[in-house]
């Protein structure tokens, strides 16, 4: 299983991760190793087998669209790096 | 502390059901118990390094308060004043929940996880938050950002993972019991490495609300305890439907302690031969064989069968878990409650730099793997195939449970390994999860209990797997074996 330098940088970019120059080779090697093993699912006898996305037969749960007010703003905002009044502050977007 | 008759009583050696008995008979008070644990933490934590956050001071205050309220008759619960430790990926209001990550180093949860709410409703006392592999990704607790927890049986060995802090704390008797979480073996494998009991419940039995998600279709919270009865008692508390977790199942409440009959006559146990092949350590095999012989003596019916899909399931597990992780960990963006990079030019840089600086190597590796298998061109080759393998293994288990009540395997191919031995070889670390992952992929309950030690004196764990929502069956099978071999009476960490 070959993974190219361009490919790993593309994937890291999709995941919003920067890889250090000195990490790239080891990420490639490990990913190749793991994908080489993971590739065995392609030899599994799965023809005409349905997919399973979860192990229980959960069905969608609906509830009334009612507003519940969470008043403890302080405990939410205590984790904010920067805030203004009761808002998370971020750099200018536009 | 003197016991009646003058014999020295070591409080921290007792199981929770023994503590309950002593509280009832007024041989102990709630403050005696908490103080004994706080002293024991002072003595042992330096060596074991099981906690990320310690709440010992608050615990002593709480103990006094609960003791008072019990004496006044304001509280009646049977677990009031019993201490507990909680893995640091379950939200605790007002207390840091770090997930073992720099990303959440300063995160104080604004609410309690449902399991934590249930613990608090019982007036139990939280001694602190326990160490884990970052975001529960790992099998040795070496991937924690904060510290490396040591195995109390040998401080040069890993405690297993990812709930390594929880298992080591129970083994070192610095907590009487603990909560862990299990996505691919993270309760059972560390319990096996540390010679304690660990139960991963059926997917949907315990609410995941407030558990920081790793792989949502596989994660499940469960107890890590000194013995099987304690596991049943703690499961009684945490099990149950929760409207805040739409995957939690609405089934009638059961008293799991009533399932402990100490009788396995006629119990049908299936032994999947693939769990005894290449890669399983000889001493582990011998110990499990002895356990099988013991079950025969106790009147169980044993039969070998084939579960030939297990290697494919391991591959499928790493595809599914990483795919779900890459999506779940998208929320850690440097904006609301996480680490934020100090220098940035724009919003995109906040995201990228914060994530790159605060996630550890293994977490990044799994995000990259997950993003890869979900990306265009690879989705059908990996993710879809893995989901089909998931169907296959569920079919194989369904077929097996038509014939057997319980499936018995080793919990891990080896005993605890040396610190540093596997941390640079991710694939080797992944392959060691072979015995546990299929239980998560199929959503089944599994329990690990100690069944012996190897020549070096390191504990060996046996796994009992049950059909969905058949916790009672595996708890009774585990209890009956435990009563017969009396592991805790014969072996202890030094």
Coordinates of C-alpha atoms in Angstrom, one line a residue, chain B residues 137-470:
Chain B
X137 CA -7.0 6.2 21.6
X138 CA -4.5 3.6 22.8
X139 CA -3.9 0.4 24.6
X140 CA -1.3 1.4 27.2
X141 CA -2.2 4.9 28.6
X142 CA 1.2 6.0 27.3
X143 CA -0.5 8.4 24.9
X144 CA -1.8 10.5 27.7
X145 CA -0.6 14.1 27.4
X146 CA -0.2 14.4 31.1
X147 CA 1.6 11.3 32.5
X148 CA 2.3 7.6 32.1
X149 CA 0.3 5.5 34.6
X150 CA 2.2 2.5 35.9
X151 CA 0.9 -1.0 36.4
X152 CA 0.7 -1.6 40.2
X153 CA 1.8 -5.3 39.7
X154 CA 5.1 -4.1 38.2
X155 CA 5.8 -0.4 37.9
X156 CA 7.9 -0.9 34.8
X157 CA 4.9 -2.3 32.9
X158 CA 1.9 -0.4 31.3
X159 CA -1.5 -0.7 33.0
X160 CA -3.1 -1.2 29.6
X161 CA -5.5 1.3 28.1
X162 CA -7.2 3.4 27.3
X163 CA -8.8 3.2 30.8
X164 CA -5.4 2.5 32.3
X165 CA -5.8 5.1 35.1
X166 CA -9.1 3.5 36.2
X167 CA -7.8 -0.1 36.2
X168 CA -4.5 0.8 37.9
X169 CA -6.3 2.8 40.6
X170 CA -8.6 -0.1 41.4
X171 CA -5.6 -2.6 41.4
X172 CA -3.6 -0.3 43.6
X173 CA -6.6 0.1 46.0
X174 CA -6.5 3.9 45.7
X175 CA -10.2 3.8 44.7
X176 CA -12.6 1.1 45.6
X177 CA -14.0 1.1 42.1
X178 CA -14.0 3.2 39.0
X179 CA -15.8 4.0 35.7
X180 CA -14.1 3.4 32.4
X181 CA -15.1 3.5 28.8
X182 CA -14.6 0.9 26.1
X183 CA -14.5 1.5 22.4
X184 CA -12.4 -1.5 21.3
X185 CA -11.4 -3.1 24.7
X186 CA -10.5 0.0 26.8
X187 CA -12.2 -1.4 29.9
X188 CA -11.5 -5.1 29.5
X189 CA -7.8 -5.0 28.4
X190 CA -6.5 -2.7 31.2
X191 CA -8.6 -4.8 33.7
X192 CA -6.9 -7.9 32.4
X193 CA -3.4 -6.2 32.7
X194 CA -4.1 -5.0 36.2
X195 CA -5.8 -8.2 37.6
X196 CA -9.3 -6.6 38.2
X197 CA -12.8 -7.0 36.8
X198 CA -14.0 -4.9 33.9
X199 CA -17.4 -5.0 32.2
X200 CA -18.2 -3.5 28.9
X201 CA -22.0 -3.4 28.7
X202 CA -24.2 -4.0 25.6
X203 CA -24.2 -1.0 23.3
X204 CA -27.2 1.1 24.5
X205 CA -27.4 -0.2 28.0
X206 CA -25.6 2.8 29.6
X207 CA -26.1 6.4 28.5
X208 CA -23.2 8.0 26.6
X209 CA -24.5 11.6 27.3
X210 CA -21.5 13.6 28.6
X211 CA -18.9 11.0 27.5
X212 CA -16.5 12.7 25.2
X213 CA -17.1 10.8 21.9
X214 CA -14.3 8.8 20.2
X215 CA -16.3 6.4 18.0
X216 CA -20.0 6.9 18.8
X217 CA -21.2 3.6 17.4
X218 CA -18.8 1.6 19.5
X219 CA -18.2 3.6 22.8
X220 CA -19.8 2.3 26.0
X221 CA -19.2 3.2 29.7
X222 CA -18.8 0.4 32.2
X223 CA -17.5 -0.5 35.7
X224 CA -14.0 -1.5 36.7
X225 CA -14.1 -3.2 40.1
X226 CA -12.3 -5.6 42.5
X227 CA -14.8 -8.3 42.1
X228 CA -17.8 -9.4 40.0
X229 CA -20.4 -8.5 42.7
X230 CA -19.2 -4.9 42.7
X231 CA -19.4 -4.8 38.9
X232 CA -23.1 -5.9 39.2
X233 CA -23.8 -3.3 41.9
X234 CA -22.2 -0.4 39.8
X235 CA -24.0 -1.6 36.7
X236 CA -27.3 -1.4 38.6
X237 CA -26.6 2.3 39.1
X238 CA -25.4 3.3 35.7
X239 CA -27.6 1.2 33.4
X240 CA -30.9 2.6 32.0
X241 CA -32.6 4.6 29.3
X242 CA -31.7 8.2 28.9
X243 CA -33.6 10.6 26.6
X244 CA -30.4 12.6 26.2
X245 CA -28.7 9.6 24.4
X246 CA -30.9 8.5 21.5
X247 CA -28.9 5.3 21.1
X248 CA -29.7 4.2 24.7
X249 CA -32.2 1.4 24.8
X250 CA -35.5 1.5 26.7
X251 CA -35.6 -1.8 28.5
X252 CA -36.9 -2.8 31.9
X253 CA -34.5 -2.3 34.9
X254 CA -32.8 -5.4 36.2
X255 CA -31.1 -6.1 39.5
X256 CA -27.8 -7.6 38.3
X257 CA -26.8 -8.7 41.7
X258 CA -29.7 -11.2 41.7
X259 CA -28.1 -12.9 38.7
X260 CA -25.1 -14.1 40.8
X261 CA -26.2 -17.7 41.5
X262 CA -22.7 -19.3 41.9
X263 CA -23.9 -22.1 39.6
X264 CA -23.0 -22.8 35.9
X265 CA -24.4 -26.3 35.6
X266 CA -25.6 -26.8 32.1
X267 CA -24.3 -23.4 30.9
X268 CA -23.2 -23.8 27.3
X269 CA -19.9 -22.2 26.7
X270 CA -18.5 -21.8 23.2
X271 CA -14.7 -21.5 22.6
X272 CA -13.8 -19.8 19.3
X273 CA -10.7 -21.6 18.1
X274 CA -9.3 -18.6 16.3
X275 CA -8.6 -16.9 19.7
X276 CA -6.1 -19.6 20.6
X277 CA -3.9 -19.5 17.5
X278 CA -0.7 -17.7 16.4
X279 CA 0.1 -14.6 18.3
X280 CA -1.6 -15.6 21.6
X281 CA 1.1 -16.1 24.3
X282 CA 1.6 -19.7 25.5
X283 CA 1.2 -18.8 29.2
X284 CA -2.0 -17.0 28.4
X285 CA -3.3 -20.0 26.5
X286 CA -2.4 -22.4 29.3
X287 CA -4.1 -20.2 31.9
X288 CA -7.3 -20.0 29.7
X289 CA -7.2 -23.8 29.2
X290 CA -7.2 -24.2 32.9
X291 CA -10.1 -21.9 33.3
X292 CA -12.0 -24.0 30.7
X293 CA -11.2 -27.1 32.7
X294 CA -12.5 -25.4 35.8
X295 CA -15.8 -24.6 34.1
X296 CA -16.1 -28.2 33.1
X297 CA -15.6 -29.3 36.7
X298 CA -18.3 -26.8 37.7
X299 CA -20.7 -28.5 35.3
X300 CA -20.7 -26.2 32.3
X301 CA -20.8 -27.7 28.8
X302 CA -17.9 -26.7 26.6
X303 CA -17.7 -26.8 22.8
X304 CA -15.2 -25.5 20.3
X305 CA -16.4 -23.5 17.3
X306 CA -15.2 -21.2 14.6
X307 CA -15.4 -17.4 14.4
X308 CA -13.2 -17.1 11.4
X309 CA -13.9 -13.5 10.7
X310 CA -11.9 -12.0 13.6
X311 CA -8.9 -10.8 11.7
X312 CA -11.2 -9.0 9.2
X313 CA -13.1 -7.5 12.2
X314 CA -9.9 -6.0 13.6
X315 CA -9.3 -4.3 10.2
X316 CA -12.9 -3.2 10.1
X317 CA -12.7 -1.9 13.6
X318 CA -9.8 0.4 12.9
X319 CA -11.5 1.7 9.8
X320 CA -14.8 2.4 11.5
X321 CA -13.4 3.8 14.7
X322 CA -10.9 6.1 12.9
X323 CA -13.6 7.3 10.5
X324 CA -16.0 8.1 13.4
X325 CA -13.1 9.7 15.3
X326 CA -12.1 12.0 12.4
X327 CA -15.7 13.3 12.4
X328 CA -16.2 13.5 16.1
X329 CA -12.9 15.3 16.7
X330 CA -13.8 18.0 14.1
X331 CA -15.4 19.9 17.0
X332 CA -12.1 20.7 18.6
X333 CA -11.5 23.9 16.7
X334 CA -9.8 26.4 19.1
X335 CA -12.9 28.5 19.4
X336 CA -15.2 27.8 22.3
X337 CA -13.7 25.5 25.0
X338 CA -10.4 24.1 23.7
X339 CA -6.8 25.1 23.5
X340 CA -6.2 28.0 21.2
X341 CA -2.9 28.7 19.4
X342 CA -1.4 32.0 20.6
X343 CA -0.5 33.3 17.2
X344 CA -2.8 33.4 14.2
X345 CA -3.6 35.6 11.2
X346 CA -7.1 34.4 10.5
X347 CA -9.9 32.0 11.5
X348 CA -8.6 29.1 9.4
X349 CA -5.2 29.4 11.1
X350 CA -6.9 29.2 14.5
X351 CA -8.4 25.9 13.5
X352 CA -5.3 24.4 11.9
X353 CA -2.7 25.6 14.3
X354 CA -4.7 24.9 17.4
X355 CA -5.5 21.3 16.3
X356 CA -1.9 20.7 15.2
X357 CA -0.4 22.0 18.4
X358 CA -2.8 20.4 20.8
X359 CA -3.5 16.9 19.4
X360 CA -0.9 14.2 20.1
X361 CA 0.7 12.0 17.5
X362 CA -1.7 9.0 17.9
X363 CA -4.8 11.2 17.7
X364 CA -3.5 12.9 14.6
X365 CA -2.7 9.5 13.1
X366 CA -6.2 8.2 13.6
X367 CA -7.8 11.5 12.3
X368 CA -5.6 11.1 9.2
X369 CA -6.5 7.4 8.8
X370 CA -10.2 8.2 9.3
X371 CA -10.1 11.1 6.9
X372 CA -8.4 8.9 4.4
X373 CA -10.9 6.1 4.5
X374 CA -13.8 8.5 4.2
X375 CA -12.2 10.5 1.4
X376 CA -13.4 10.4 -2.2
X377 CA -12.1 7.3 -4.0
X378 CA -11.5 5.3 -0.8
X379 CA -14.9 5.3 0.8
X380 CA -16.1 2.2 -1.1
X381 CA -12.8 0.3 -0.7
X382 CA -12.5 0.8 3.0
X383 CA -15.4 2.3 4.9
X384 CA -18.2 0.5 3.1
X385 CA -16.4 -2.8 3.2
X386 CA -15.7 -2.4 6.9
X387 CA -19.5 -1.8 7.4
X388 CA -20.2 -5.0 5.5
X389 CA -17.7 -6.9 7.6
X390 CA -19.6 -5.5 10.6
X391 CA -22.7 -7.2 9.3
X392 CA -20.8 -10.5 8.8
X393 CA -19.5 -10.6 12.4
X394 CA -22.9 -9.8 13.8
X395 CA -24.3 -12.7 11.8
X396 CA -21.5 -15.0 13.1
X397 CA -22.2 -14.0 16.7
X398 CA -26.0 -14.4 16.2
X399 CA -25.4 -17.9 14.9
X400 CA -23.1 -18.7 17.8
X401 CA -25.6 -17.5 20.4
X402 CA -28.2 -19.9 19.0
X403 CA -26.0 -22.6 20.4
X404 CA -24.1 -21.1 23.3
X405 CA -24.9 -18.9 26.3
X406 CA -21.4 -17.5 26.7
X407 CA -18.3 -17.3 24.5
X408 CA -15.0 -17.6 26.3
X409 CA -11.7 -16.1 25.1
X410 CA -8.5 -14.6 26.4
X411 CA -9.0 -10.8 27.0
X412 CA -5.6 -10.0 25.5
X413 CA -3.0 -12.0 23.6
X414 CA -0.4 -11.1 26.2
X415 CA 0.1 -9.9 29.8
X416 CA 1.0 -6.3 30.4
X417 CA 4.1 -5.2 28.4
X418 CA 7.0 -2.9 29.3
X419 CA 6.5 0.8 29.2
X420 CA 7.9 2.0 25.9
X421 CA 7.9 -1.4 24.3
X422 CA 5.2 -0.8 21.7
X423 CA 4.6 3.0 21.7
X424 CA 6.6 3.6 18.5
X425 CA 4.9 0.8 16.5
X426 CA 1.2 1.7 16.1
X427 CA 0.3 -1.3 14.0
X428 CA 1.7 -3.7 16.6
X429 CA -0.3 -1.9 19.3
X430 CA -3.5 -2.2 17.1
X431 CA -3.0 -5.9 16.5
X432 CA -3.0 -6.6 20.2
X433 CA -6.7 -5.6 20.3
X434 CA -7.6 -8.7 18.4
X435 CA -9.5 -10.4 21.3
X436 CA -11.7 -7.4 22.3
X437 CA -12.7 -5.4 19.3
X438 CA -15.3 -7.8 17.8
X439 CA -17.4 -7.3 21.0
X440 CA -17.7 -3.6 20.3
X441 CA -18.2 -4.0 16.5
X442 CA -21.2 -6.4 17.3
X443 CA -22.4 -4.3 20.2
X444 CA -22.3 -7.2 22.7
X445 CA -21.5 -7.2 26.5
X446 CA -18.1 -8.6 27.5
X447 CA -16.4 -9.0 30.9
X448 CA -12.8 -9.5 31.8
X449 CA -11.9 -11.3 35.0
X450 CA -8.5 -12.4 36.3
X451 CA -7.9 -16.2 35.8
X452 CA -4.2 -16.6 36.8
X453 CA -0.8 -15.1 36.7
X454 CA 2.2 -15.8 34.5
X455 CA 5.7 -16.8 35.7
X456 CA 6.6 -13.2 36.3
X457 CA 3.5 -12.8 38.5
X458 CA 1.6 -10.6 36.0
X459 CA -2.1 -11.2 35.9
X460 CA -3.9 -12.9 33.0
X461 CA -7.4 -12.0 32.0
X462 CA -10.3 -14.1 30.7
X463 CA -13.1 -12.6 28.6
X464 CA -16.7 -13.8 28.7
X465 CA -18.9 -12.5 25.9
X466 CA -22.7 -12.6 26.1
X467 CA -25.6 -12.1 23.7
X468 CA -27.1 -8.5 23.6
X469 CA -28.5 -7.4 27.0
X470 CA -27.5 -10.8 28.6

